Short mmCIF file of N, CA and C in Angstrom, two decimals:
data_model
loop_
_atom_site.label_atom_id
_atom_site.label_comp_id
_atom_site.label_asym_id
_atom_site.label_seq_id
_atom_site.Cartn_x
_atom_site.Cartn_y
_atom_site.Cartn_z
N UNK O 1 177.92 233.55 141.07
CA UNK O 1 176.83 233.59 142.02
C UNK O 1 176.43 235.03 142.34
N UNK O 2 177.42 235.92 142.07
CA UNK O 2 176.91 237.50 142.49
C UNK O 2 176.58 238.14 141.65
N UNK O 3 176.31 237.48 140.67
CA UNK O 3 175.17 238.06 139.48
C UNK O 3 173.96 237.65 139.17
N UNK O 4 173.61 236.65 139.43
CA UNK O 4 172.47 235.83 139.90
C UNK O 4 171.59 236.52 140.95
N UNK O 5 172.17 236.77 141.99
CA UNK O 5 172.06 237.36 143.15
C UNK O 5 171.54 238.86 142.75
N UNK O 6 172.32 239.73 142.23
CA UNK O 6 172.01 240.57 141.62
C UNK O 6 170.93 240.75 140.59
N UNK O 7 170.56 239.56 139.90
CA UNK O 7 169.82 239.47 139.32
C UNK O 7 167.82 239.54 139.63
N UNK O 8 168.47 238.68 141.03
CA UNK O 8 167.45 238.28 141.90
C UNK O 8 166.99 239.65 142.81
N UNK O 9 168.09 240.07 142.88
CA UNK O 9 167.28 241.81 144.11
C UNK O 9 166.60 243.01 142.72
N UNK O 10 166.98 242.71 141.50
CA UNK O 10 166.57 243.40 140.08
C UNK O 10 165.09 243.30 139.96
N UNK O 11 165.28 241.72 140.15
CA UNK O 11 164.08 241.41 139.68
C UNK O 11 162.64 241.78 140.24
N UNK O 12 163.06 241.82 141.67
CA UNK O 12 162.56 242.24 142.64
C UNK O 12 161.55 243.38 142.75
N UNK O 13 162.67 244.13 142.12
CA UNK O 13 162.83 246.07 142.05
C UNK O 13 162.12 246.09 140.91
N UNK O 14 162.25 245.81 139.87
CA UNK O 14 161.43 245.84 138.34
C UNK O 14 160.15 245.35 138.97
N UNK O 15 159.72 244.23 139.59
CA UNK O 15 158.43 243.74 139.97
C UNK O 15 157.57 244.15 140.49
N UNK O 16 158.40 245.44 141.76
CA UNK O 16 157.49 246.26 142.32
C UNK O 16 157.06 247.73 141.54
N UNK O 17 158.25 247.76 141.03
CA UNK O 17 157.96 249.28 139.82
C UNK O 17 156.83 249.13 138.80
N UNK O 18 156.48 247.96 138.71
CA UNK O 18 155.57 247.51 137.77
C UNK O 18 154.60 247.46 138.07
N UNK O 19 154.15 246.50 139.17
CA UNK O 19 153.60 245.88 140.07
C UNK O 19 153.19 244.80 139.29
N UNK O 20 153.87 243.55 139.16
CA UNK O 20 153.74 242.47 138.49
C UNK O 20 154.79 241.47 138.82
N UNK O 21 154.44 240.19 138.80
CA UNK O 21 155.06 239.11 139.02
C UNK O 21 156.68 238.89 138.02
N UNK O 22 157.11 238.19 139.18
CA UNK O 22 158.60 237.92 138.06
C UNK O 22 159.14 236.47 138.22
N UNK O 23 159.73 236.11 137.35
CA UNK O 23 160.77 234.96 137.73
C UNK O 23 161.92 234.99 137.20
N UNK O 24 162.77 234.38 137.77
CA UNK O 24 164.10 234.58 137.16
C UNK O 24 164.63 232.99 137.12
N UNK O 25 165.32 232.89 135.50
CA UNK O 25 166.09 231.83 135.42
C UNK O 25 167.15 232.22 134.93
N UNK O 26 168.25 231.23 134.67
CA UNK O 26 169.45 231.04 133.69
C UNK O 26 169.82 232.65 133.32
N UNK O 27 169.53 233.33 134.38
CA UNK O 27 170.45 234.78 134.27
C UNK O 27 169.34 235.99 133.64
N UNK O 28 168.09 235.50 133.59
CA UNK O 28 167.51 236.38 132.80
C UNK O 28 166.45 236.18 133.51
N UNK O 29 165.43 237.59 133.64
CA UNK O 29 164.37 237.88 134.55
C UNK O 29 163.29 238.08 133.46
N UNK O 30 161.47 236.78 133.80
CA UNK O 30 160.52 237.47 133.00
C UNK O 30 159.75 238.21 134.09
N UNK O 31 158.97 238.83 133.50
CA UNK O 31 158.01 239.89 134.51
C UNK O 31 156.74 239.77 132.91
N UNK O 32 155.48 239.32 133.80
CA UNK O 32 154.39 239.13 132.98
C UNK O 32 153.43 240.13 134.20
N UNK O 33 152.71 240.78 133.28
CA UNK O 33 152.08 242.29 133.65
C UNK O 33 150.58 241.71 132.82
N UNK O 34 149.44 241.66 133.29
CA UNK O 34 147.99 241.25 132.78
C UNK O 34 147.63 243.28 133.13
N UNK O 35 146.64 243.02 131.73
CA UNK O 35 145.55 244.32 131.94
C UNK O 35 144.48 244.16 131.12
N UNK O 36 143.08 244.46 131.45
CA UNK O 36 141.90 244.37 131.02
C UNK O 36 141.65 245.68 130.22
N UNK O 37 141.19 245.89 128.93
CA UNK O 37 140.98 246.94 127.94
C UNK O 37 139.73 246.14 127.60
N UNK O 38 138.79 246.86 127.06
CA UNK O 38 137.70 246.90 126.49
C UNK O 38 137.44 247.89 124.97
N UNK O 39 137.28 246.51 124.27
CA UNK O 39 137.18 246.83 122.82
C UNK O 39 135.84 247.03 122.47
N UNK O 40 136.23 247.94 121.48
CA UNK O 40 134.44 248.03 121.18
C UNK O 40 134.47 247.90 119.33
N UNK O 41 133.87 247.18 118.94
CA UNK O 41 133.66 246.47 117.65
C UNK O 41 131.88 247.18 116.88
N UNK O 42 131.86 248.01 116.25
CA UNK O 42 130.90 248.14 115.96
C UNK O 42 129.82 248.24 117.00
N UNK O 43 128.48 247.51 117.47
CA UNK O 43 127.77 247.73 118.25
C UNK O 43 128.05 247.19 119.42
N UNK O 44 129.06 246.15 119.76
CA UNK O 44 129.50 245.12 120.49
C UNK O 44 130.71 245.75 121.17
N UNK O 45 130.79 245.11 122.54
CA UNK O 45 132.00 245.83 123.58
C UNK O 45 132.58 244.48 124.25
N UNK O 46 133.73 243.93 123.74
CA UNK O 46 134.31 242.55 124.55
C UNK O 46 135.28 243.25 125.75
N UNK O 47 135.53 242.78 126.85
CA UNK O 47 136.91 242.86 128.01
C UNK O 47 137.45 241.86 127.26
N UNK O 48 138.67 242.13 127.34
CA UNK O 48 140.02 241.37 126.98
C UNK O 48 140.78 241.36 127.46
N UNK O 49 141.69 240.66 128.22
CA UNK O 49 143.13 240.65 129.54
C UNK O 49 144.26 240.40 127.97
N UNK O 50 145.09 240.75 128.59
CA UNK O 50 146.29 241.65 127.59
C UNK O 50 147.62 240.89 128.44
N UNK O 51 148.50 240.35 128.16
CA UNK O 51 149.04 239.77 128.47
C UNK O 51 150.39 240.63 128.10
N UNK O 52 151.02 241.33 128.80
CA UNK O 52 152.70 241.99 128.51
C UNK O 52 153.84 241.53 128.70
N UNK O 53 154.36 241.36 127.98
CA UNK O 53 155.87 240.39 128.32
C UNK O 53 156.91 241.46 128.68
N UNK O 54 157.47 241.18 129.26
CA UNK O 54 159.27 242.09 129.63
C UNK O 54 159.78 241.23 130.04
N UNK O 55 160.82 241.68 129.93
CA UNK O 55 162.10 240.48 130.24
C UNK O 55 163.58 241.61 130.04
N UNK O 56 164.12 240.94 131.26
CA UNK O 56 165.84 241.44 131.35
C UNK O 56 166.63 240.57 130.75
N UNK O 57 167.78 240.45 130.52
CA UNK O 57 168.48 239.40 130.72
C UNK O 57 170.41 240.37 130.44
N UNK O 58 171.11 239.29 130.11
CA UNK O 58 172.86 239.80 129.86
C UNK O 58 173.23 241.17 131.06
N UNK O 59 173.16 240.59 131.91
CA UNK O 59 173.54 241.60 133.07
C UNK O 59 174.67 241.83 133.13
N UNK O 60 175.19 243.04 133.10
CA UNK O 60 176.70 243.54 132.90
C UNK O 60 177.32 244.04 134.22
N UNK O 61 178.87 244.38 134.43
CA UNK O 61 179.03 244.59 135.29
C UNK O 61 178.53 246.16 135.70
N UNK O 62 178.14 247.19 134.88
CA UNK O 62 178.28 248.32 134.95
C UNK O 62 176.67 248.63 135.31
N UNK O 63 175.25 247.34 135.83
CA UNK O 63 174.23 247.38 136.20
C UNK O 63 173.08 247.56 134.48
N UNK O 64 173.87 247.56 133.59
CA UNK O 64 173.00 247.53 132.18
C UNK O 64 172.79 246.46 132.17
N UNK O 65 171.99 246.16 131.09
CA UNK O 65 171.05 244.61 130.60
C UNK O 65 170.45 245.10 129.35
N UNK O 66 170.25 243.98 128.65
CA UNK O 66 169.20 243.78 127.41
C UNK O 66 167.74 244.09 127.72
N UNK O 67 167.18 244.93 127.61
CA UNK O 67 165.54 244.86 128.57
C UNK O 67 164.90 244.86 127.35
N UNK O 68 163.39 244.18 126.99
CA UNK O 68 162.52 243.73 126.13
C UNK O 68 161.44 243.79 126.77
N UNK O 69 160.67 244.32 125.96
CA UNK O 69 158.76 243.81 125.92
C UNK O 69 157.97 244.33 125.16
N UNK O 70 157.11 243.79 125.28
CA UNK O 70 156.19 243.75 124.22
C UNK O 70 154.67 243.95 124.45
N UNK O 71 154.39 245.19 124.79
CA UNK O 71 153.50 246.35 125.29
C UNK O 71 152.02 245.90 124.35
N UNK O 72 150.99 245.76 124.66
CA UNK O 72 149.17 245.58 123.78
C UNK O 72 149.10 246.63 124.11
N UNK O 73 148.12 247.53 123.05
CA UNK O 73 147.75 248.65 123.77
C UNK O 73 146.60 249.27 122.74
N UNK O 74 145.47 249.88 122.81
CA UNK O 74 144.49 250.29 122.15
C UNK O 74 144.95 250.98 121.01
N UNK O 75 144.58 251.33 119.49
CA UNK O 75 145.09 252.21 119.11
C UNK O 75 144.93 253.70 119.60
N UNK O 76 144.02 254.02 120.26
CA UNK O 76 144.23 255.51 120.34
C UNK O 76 145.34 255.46 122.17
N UNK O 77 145.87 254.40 123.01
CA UNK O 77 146.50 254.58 123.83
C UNK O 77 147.88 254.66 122.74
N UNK O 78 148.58 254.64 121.74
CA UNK O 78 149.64 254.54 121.32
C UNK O 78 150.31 255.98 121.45
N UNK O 79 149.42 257.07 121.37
CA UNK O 79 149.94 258.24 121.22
C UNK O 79 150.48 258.84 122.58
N UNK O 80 149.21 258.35 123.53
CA UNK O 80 149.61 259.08 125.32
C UNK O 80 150.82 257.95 125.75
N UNK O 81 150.92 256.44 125.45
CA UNK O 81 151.97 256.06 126.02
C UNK O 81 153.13 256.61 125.74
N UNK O 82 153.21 256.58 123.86
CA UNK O 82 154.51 256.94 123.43
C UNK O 82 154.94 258.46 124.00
N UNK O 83 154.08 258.89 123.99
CA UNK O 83 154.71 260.70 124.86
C UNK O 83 155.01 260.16 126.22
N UNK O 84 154.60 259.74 126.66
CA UNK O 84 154.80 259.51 128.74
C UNK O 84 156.39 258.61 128.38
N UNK O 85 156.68 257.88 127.33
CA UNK O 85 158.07 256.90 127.32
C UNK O 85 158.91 258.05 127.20
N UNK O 86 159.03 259.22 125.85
CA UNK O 86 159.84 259.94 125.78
C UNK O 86 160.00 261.28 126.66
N UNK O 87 158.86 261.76 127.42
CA UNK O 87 159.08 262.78 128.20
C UNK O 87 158.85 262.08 129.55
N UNK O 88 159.63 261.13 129.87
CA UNK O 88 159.85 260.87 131.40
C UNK O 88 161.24 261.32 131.69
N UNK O 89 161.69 261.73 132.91
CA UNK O 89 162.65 262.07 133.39
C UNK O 89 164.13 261.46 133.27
N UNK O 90 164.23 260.27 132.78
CA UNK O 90 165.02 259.51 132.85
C UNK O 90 165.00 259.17 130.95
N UNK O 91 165.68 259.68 130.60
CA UNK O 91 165.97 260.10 129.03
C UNK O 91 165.86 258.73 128.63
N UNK O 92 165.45 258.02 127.56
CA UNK O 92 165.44 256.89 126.61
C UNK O 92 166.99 257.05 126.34
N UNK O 93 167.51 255.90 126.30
CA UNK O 93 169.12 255.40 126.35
C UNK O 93 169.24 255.56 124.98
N UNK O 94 170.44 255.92 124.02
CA UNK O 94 171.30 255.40 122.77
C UNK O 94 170.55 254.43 121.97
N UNK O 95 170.72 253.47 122.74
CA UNK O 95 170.44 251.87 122.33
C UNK O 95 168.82 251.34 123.10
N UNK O 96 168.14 252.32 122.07
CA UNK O 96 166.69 252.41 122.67
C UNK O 96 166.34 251.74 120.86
N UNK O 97 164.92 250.91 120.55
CA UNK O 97 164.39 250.37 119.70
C UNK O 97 162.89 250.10 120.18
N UNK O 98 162.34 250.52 118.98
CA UNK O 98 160.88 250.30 119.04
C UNK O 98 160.32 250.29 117.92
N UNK O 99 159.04 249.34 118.16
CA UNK O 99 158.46 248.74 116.64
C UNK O 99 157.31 248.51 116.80
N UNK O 100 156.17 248.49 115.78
CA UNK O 100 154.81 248.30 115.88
C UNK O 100 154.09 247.47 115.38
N UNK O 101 153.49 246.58 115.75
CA UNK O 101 152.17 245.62 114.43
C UNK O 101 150.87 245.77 115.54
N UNK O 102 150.26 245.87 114.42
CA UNK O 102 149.23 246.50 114.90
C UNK O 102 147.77 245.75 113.74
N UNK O 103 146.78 245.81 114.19
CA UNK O 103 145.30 245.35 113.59
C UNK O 103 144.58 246.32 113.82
N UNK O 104 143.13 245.89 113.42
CA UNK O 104 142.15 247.13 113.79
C UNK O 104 141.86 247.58 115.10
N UNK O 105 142.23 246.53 116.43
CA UNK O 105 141.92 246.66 117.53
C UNK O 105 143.66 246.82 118.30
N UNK O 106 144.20 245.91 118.24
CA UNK O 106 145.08 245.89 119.47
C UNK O 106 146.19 246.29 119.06
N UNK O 107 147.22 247.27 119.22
CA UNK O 107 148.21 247.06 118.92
C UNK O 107 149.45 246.86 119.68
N UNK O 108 150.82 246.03 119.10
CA UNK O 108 152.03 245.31 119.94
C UNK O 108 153.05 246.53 119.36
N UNK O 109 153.91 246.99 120.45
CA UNK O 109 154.17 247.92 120.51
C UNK O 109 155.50 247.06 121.29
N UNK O 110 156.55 247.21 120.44
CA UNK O 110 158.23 246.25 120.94
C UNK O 110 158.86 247.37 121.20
N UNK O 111 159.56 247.27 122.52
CA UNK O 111 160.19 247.92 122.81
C UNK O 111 161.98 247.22 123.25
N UNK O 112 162.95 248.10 122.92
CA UNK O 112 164.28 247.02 123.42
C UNK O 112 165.39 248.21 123.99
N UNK O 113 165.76 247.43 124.39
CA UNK O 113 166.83 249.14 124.96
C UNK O 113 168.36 248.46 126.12
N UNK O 114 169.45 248.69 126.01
CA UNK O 114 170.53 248.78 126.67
C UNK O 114 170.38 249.46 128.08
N UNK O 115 170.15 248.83 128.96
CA UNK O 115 170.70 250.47 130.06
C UNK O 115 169.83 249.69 131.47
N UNK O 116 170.43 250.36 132.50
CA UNK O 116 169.85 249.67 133.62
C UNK O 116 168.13 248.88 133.47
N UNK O 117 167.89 247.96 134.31
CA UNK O 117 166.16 247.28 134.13
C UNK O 117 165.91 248.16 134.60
N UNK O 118 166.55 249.04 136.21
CA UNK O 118 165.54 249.93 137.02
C UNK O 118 164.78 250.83 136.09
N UNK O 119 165.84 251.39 135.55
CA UNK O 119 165.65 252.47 134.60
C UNK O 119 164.46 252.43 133.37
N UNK O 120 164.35 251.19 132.63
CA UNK O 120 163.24 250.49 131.63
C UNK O 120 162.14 250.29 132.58
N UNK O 121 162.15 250.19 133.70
CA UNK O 121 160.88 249.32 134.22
C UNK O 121 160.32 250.93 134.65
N UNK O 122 160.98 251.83 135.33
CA UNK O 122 160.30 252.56 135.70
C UNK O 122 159.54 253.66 134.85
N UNK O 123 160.77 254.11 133.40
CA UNK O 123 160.06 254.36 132.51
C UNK O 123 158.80 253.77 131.74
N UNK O 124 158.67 252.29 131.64
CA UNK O 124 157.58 251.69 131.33
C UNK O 124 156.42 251.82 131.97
N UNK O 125 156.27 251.82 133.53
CA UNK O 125 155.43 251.93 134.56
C UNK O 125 154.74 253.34 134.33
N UNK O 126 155.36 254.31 134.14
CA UNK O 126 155.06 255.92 133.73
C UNK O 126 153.65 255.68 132.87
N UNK O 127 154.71 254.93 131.90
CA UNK O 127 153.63 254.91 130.79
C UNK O 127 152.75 254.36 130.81
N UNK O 128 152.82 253.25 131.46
CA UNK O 128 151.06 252.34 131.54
C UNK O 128 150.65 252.65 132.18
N UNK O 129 150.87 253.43 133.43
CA UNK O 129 149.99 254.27 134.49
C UNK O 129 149.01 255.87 133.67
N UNK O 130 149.76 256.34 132.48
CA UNK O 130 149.31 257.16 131.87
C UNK O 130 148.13 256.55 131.14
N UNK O 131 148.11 255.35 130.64
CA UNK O 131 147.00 255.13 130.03
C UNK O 131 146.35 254.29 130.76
N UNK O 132 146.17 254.07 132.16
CA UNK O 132 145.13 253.30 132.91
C UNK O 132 144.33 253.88 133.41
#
């Protein structure tokens, strides 16, 4: 029960660092983050809401977790996020992973990493605040 619990004041803390909704089940926290980008296609300009997944989960005793998500992001935002992830104050962990697929417009940008949520969420927040 005192990891649950723990889980639940995490989730909390990641939700407001974000500023995005969370829920928590079966030991593992999602946090879904919406953002509007505007594509522009040749002569044509669509809004598009962007849907971001993160998620905690395997909470350890030592305050680490599995943290995941899976970042949309323009191609020319790939360059200012990825600098704001690695030059934030709070160093990218060991057991940091990241991966890209990408199209002509949007690209998914996976991120995975060992090490406190506070720590992932706030570094993440850096970064999408850099490109908003």
């Amino acid at each position: 029960m005192k990891i649950k619990h723990t889980i639940m004041d995490l989730a909390q803390q990641v939700g407001n660092l974000l500023e995005a909704e969370t829920d928590t089940t079966d030991m593992e926290c999602l946090i879904k983050k919406s953002r509007t980008v505007t594509i522009q296609l040749h002569d044509k300009r669509f809004d598009c809401t962007l849907e971001h997944d993160i998620s905690f989960r395997n909470l350890k005793a030592d305050g680490s977790a599995l943290n995941e998500a899976d970042i949309y992001l323009l191609p020319e935002e790939v360059a200012p996020f990825t600098d704001a992830l690695q030059s934030h104050p709070i160093a990218l962990p060991t057991e940091f992973e990241q991966s890209i697929d990408s199209n002509p417009n949007i690209v998914c940008l996976r991120l995975s990493a060992e090490e406190p949520p506070e720590n992932f969420a706030a570094r993440l927040a850096s970064a999408l605040h850099q490109i908003d």
